[in-house]
Amino acid sequence: MARRLLLLGSLLIPALAAAPLPDWYQRELPDAQFQARLVRDASEIQRLAGDRFDGEVIFVELKVLPLYGSSVNLERADFLIRARNNNDTSPAVTPDRIAGTAVLALGTEGRKSSGSVFADDPNAPIWPGAPGTGGRPRRLGGPPGVVGGGTSGEGRQTVEQREHSDDSVLGRLHAMELPLQAHEQPVSGYLYFEIPAKIKRKHLELSYDGPLGEFLVEFKRPD
């Protein structure tokens, strides 16, 4: 009897290990299999990207498996998030739209001074900014690269735009994003969507409409 129980246990363990997690949803099209998971927890977004984005951005983790030797072409425009309660929609957006194309560095110039300045390229984004607002700094003159400034007892405080590094928020988003374009091997990664914080995550659904076909995932609230 004990031997039979041990044998049964050895069969169950691999099966349990292979079972999909409750948060994952699977959809299969003729040429590819998709698994999708909505990242609901703001603390998980903070851990992954280093920023909560004021609760205005959500991540969807995807795993894509090409079938039968197919070449799978993935594009952001093929994926859409919709809120079922008010029909608001958001396409997948680039990491640059969320985090901007540069990061800000604080510094001190000289001794005590007064005033503030906004300069740099008029198309430079505000960091961290408010996702979806399209806000840009005003060009009022000042040292090149300086976005903002102020005063302190130790000197003039400046905020400068610099190219992002691999460990910046933008660098992390680029590294984690779902690989796009054509693939013949399994790929995985994240897509990013701008969703107002007031929209409850239990109302969201993901749709795919691309060259591979169509599918819909209704993300339900975990029990």
XYZ file of C-alpha atoms in Angstrom:
223
model
C 0.000 0.000 0.000
C 2.763 2.434 0.939
C 4.593 1.580 -2.284
C 1.457 2.348 -4.278
C 1.068 5.735 -2.570
C 4.710 6.596 -3.320
C 4.175 5.703 -6.977
C 1.015 7.823 -7.135
C 2.856 10.750 -5.552
C 5.693 10.505 -8.052
C 3.161 10.741 -10.886
C 1.285 13.675 -9.378
C 4.319 15.908 -8.710
C 5.301 16.399 -12.406
C 1.648 16.962 -13.300
C 1.269 19.662 -10.664
C 4.518 21.308 -11.707
C 3.298 21.493 -15.309
C -0.139 22.854 -14.396
C -0.674 26.513 -15.404
C -0.862 29.084 -12.646
C -4.376 30.436 -11.923
C -3.436 33.931 -13.149
C -2.438 32.666 -16.602
C -4.894 32.461 -19.489
C -4.142 30.365 -22.568
C -5.414 30.889 -26.108
C -4.433 28.870 -29.158
C -4.567 29.986 -32.783
C -3.696 27.806 -35.805
C -0.051 28.926 -35.853
C 0.694 29.989 -32.268
C -0.198 29.452 -28.634
C -0.489 32.461 -26.313
C -0.406 32.629 -22.521
C -1.282 35.951 -20.892
C -1.147 37.252 -17.323
C -2.312 40.641 -16.058
C 0.114 42.180 -13.566
C -2.411 43.504 -11.044
C -0.217 44.392 -8.091
C 1.389 47.859 -8.150
C 4.158 46.549 -5.909
C 5.054 43.971 -8.567
C 5.257 46.728 -11.195
C 7.492 48.662 -8.790
C 9.714 45.617 -8.346
C 9.949 44.946 -12.082
C 10.428 48.478 -13.404
C 11.510 50.500 -10.378
C 8.448 52.800 -10.572
C 4.707 52.543 -9.902
C 3.854 55.138 -12.595
C 1.215 56.608 -10.251
C -0.947 53.543 -10.890
C -1.633 54.731 -14.459
C 0.243 51.947 -16.287
C -0.406 48.206 -16.321
C 1.755 45.333 -17.534
C 0.609 42.215 -19.343
C 3.063 39.331 -19.372
C 2.891 37.169 -22.497
C 4.390 33.856 -23.556
C 4.138 33.047 -27.262
C 4.824 29.587 -28.696
C 4.956 29.259 -32.509
C 3.333 26.004 -33.680
C 4.229 23.584 -36.475
C 7.321 25.499 -37.589
C 5.391 28.736 -38.114
C 7.021 32.166 -38.148
C 5.143 34.433 -35.749
C 5.192 38.198 -36.322
C 4.320 40.268 -33.220
C 3.430 43.969 -33.235
C 2.236 46.274 -30.438
C -0.659 47.488 -32.589
C -2.156 43.976 -32.569
C -2.818 44.084 -28.811
C -5.499 46.152 -27.062
C -6.720 46.461 -23.470
C -10.398 47.327 -22.936
C -12.303 48.107 -19.735
C -15.587 46.233 -19.805
C -17.367 48.648 -17.469
C -16.894 51.823 -19.559
C -15.433 50.602 -22.886
C -12.209 52.634 -22.505
C -9.410 51.176 -24.594
C -5.618 51.417 -24.659
C -3.226 49.997 -27.257
C 0.153 48.653 -26.226
C 2.584 51.581 -25.978
C 6.343 51.943 -26.286
C 8.626 52.101 -23.239
C 9.630 55.619 -24.380
C 6.048 56.844 -24.044
C 5.863 55.646 -20.463
C 9.309 56.582 -19.181
C 10.533 59.216 -21.653
C 13.705 59.052 -23.717
C 16.012 60.349 -20.972
C 16.383 60.353 -17.218
C 16.903 63.300 -14.890
C 19.959 63.883 -12.707
C 20.027 66.257 -9.741
C 23.009 68.520 -9.207
C 24.257 71.744 -7.630
C 25.802 74.677 -9.489
C 27.964 77.276 -7.706
C 26.766 79.107 -4.641
C 23.418 80.532 -3.681
C 21.342 81.978 -6.525
C 17.698 82.552 -7.357
C 15.187 81.874 -10.107
C 14.298 78.813 -12.150
C 14.781 77.810 -15.756
C 13.250 75.368 -18.210
C 15.293 74.599 -21.260
C 16.424 71.758 -23.514
C 14.718 70.338 -26.581
C 11.034 71.369 -26.683
C 10.153 67.747 -27.404
C 11.967 66.410 -24.344
C 9.598 64.531 -22.009
C 8.970 65.379 -18.364
C 10.232 62.695 -16.049
C 8.459 60.942 -14.464
C 5.509 62.812 -15.963
C 1.897 61.768 -16.114
C 1.338 58.942 -18.606
C -0.950 59.847 -21.453
C -0.898 63.604 -20.915
C 1.624 64.415 -23.638
C 3.023 67.181 -21.396
C 6.281 68.787 -22.482
C 8.596 71.342 -20.770
C 8.406 74.966 -21.877
C 11.494 76.465 -23.484
C 12.344 79.595 -21.512
C 16.079 79.701 -22.092
C 18.954 78.636 -19.914
C 21.917 76.290 -19.964
C 21.592 73.466 -22.520
C 20.224 70.286 -21.063
C 18.714 71.937 -17.980
C 15.034 71.135 -17.498
C 14.465 72.789 -14.132
C 16.286 74.667 -11.417
C 15.923 76.286 -8.023
C 17.908 77.597 -5.079
C 19.226 76.247 -1.827
C 21.612 77.315 0.896
C 24.414 75.407 -0.790
C 23.886 76.637 -4.337
C 21.686 76.418 -7.364
C 19.929 73.080 -7.773
C 19.622 71.787 -11.337
C 17.838 68.925 -13.016
C 19.468 67.707 -16.213
C 18.391 65.221 -18.824
C 20.842 62.453 -19.568
C 20.707 59.375 -21.733
C 19.140 56.492 -19.870
C 21.284 53.622 -18.622
C 20.419 49.935 -18.702
C 19.430 50.016 -15.030
C 17.122 53.035 -15.405
C 13.337 52.651 -15.600
C 13.427 53.063 -19.377
C 16.284 50.563 -19.656
C 14.325 48.012 -17.639
C 11.183 48.496 -19.726
C 13.127 47.955 -22.952
C 14.780 44.826 -21.547
C 11.481 43.318 -20.334
C 9.325 44.131 -23.373
C 7.922 41.274 -25.438
C 10.285 40.768 -28.405
C 8.521 42.082 -31.480
C 8.799 41.291 -35.207
C 9.096 37.733 -36.550
C 9.997 34.702 -34.411
C 10.166 30.969 -34.959
C 11.091 30.125 -31.350
C 9.136 30.657 -28.096
C 9.350 34.209 -26.742
C 8.122 35.919 -23.598
C 7.990 39.421 -22.168
C 5.740 42.291 -21.163
C 3.503 44.745 -22.988
C 2.635 48.113 -21.429
C -0.740 49.862 -21.439
C -1.837 53.272 -20.125
C -4.927 52.735 -17.984
C -6.329 55.349 -15.550
C -5.971 54.243 -11.939
C -9.720 54.782 -11.385
C -10.503 51.836 -13.688
C -10.645 48.678 -11.593
C -8.338 45.940 -12.815
C -11.094 43.338 -12.511
C -12.863 44.927 -15.521
C -9.984 44.574 -17.985
C -9.676 42.315 -21.009
C -6.930 41.791 -23.572
C -7.656 41.336 -27.267
C -5.369 40.278 -30.077
C -6.235 41.018 -33.705
C -3.309 40.381 -36.005
C -1.991 38.247 -38.857
C -2.323 35.090 -36.755
C -6.040 35.560 -36.088
C -8.010 36.867 -33.111
C -8.532 36.027 -29.456
C -9.923 37.619 -26.295
C -8.867 37.173 -22.671
C -11.181 38.415 -19.927
C -9.002 38.893 -16.866
C -11.140 37.820 -13.946
C -10.446 38.734 -10.358
C -8.628 35.903 -8.525
C -10.707 34.085 -5.922
